[in-house]
Amino acid sequence: ARSINNKCGDTMCLLQDEVVDIAFITETWLTDHSNAITADIKSYGYAIIHQHRSETKGGGAALLLKSSLQYNPIILKIQGVTTFEHVCALITCAADMKILFISVYRTGPVTKKFFEELENLLGEASMRYDYILIGGDFNIHMESINDYSSELEQMAHSYGFKQ
């Protein structure tokens, strides 16, 4: 849904009512890292890690995490991603288990470059982390069998991901 800005209270109440610890949010439309919306999110007992668009309106990817969770924001070493937005956090679930959470938002036309950049992201993540959970909006309809959904499914399968 477009923008968390005018739905923040409703979103946060839903997360609390459903006892959600981690939420993947896309199309946040946030504009900076310390605004009234992020302060409101924090007032509900959640932390937020997000990427916003600095040059244009719209877009954005975020992870909302219960403040009680042990987490670290992670920046994967991939250069020049232009076809999607993403944020990552490493969450400690137990002394010997850490899970990398990646929130992805892809907009615009699906291109070969998108699949190349996603392959770079998944390759880097899978080399560094044993447990990975990806969520968000790829804007590819997986229920429709076409070249894009098939390529995304094949790529996910090659890394051991399941939907």
PDB file of C-alpha atoms in Angstrom, residues 26 37 39 49 60 112 133-134 163:
ATOM      1  CA  THR A  26       7.578  -1.566   1.035  1.00  0.00           C
ATOM      2  CA  ILE A  37       6.732   8.759  11.418  1.00  0.00           C
ATOM      3  CA  ALA A  39       9.409   8.445  16.020  1.00  0.00           C
ATOM      4  CA  ILE A  49      15.595   0.159   9.456  1.00  0.00           C
ATOM      5  CA  GLY A  60      11.348   2.749  -0.028  1.00  0.00           C
ATOM      6  CA  LYS A 112      17.542  -8.442 -17.262  1.00  0.00           C
ATOM      7  CA  LEU A 133      14.601 -14.709   4.939  1.00  0.00           C
ATOM      8  CA  ILE A 134      13.530 -12.384   2.121  1.00  0.00           C
ATOM      9  CA  GLN A 163       7.823 -19.456  -1.128  1.00  0.00           C
TER      10      GLN A 163
END
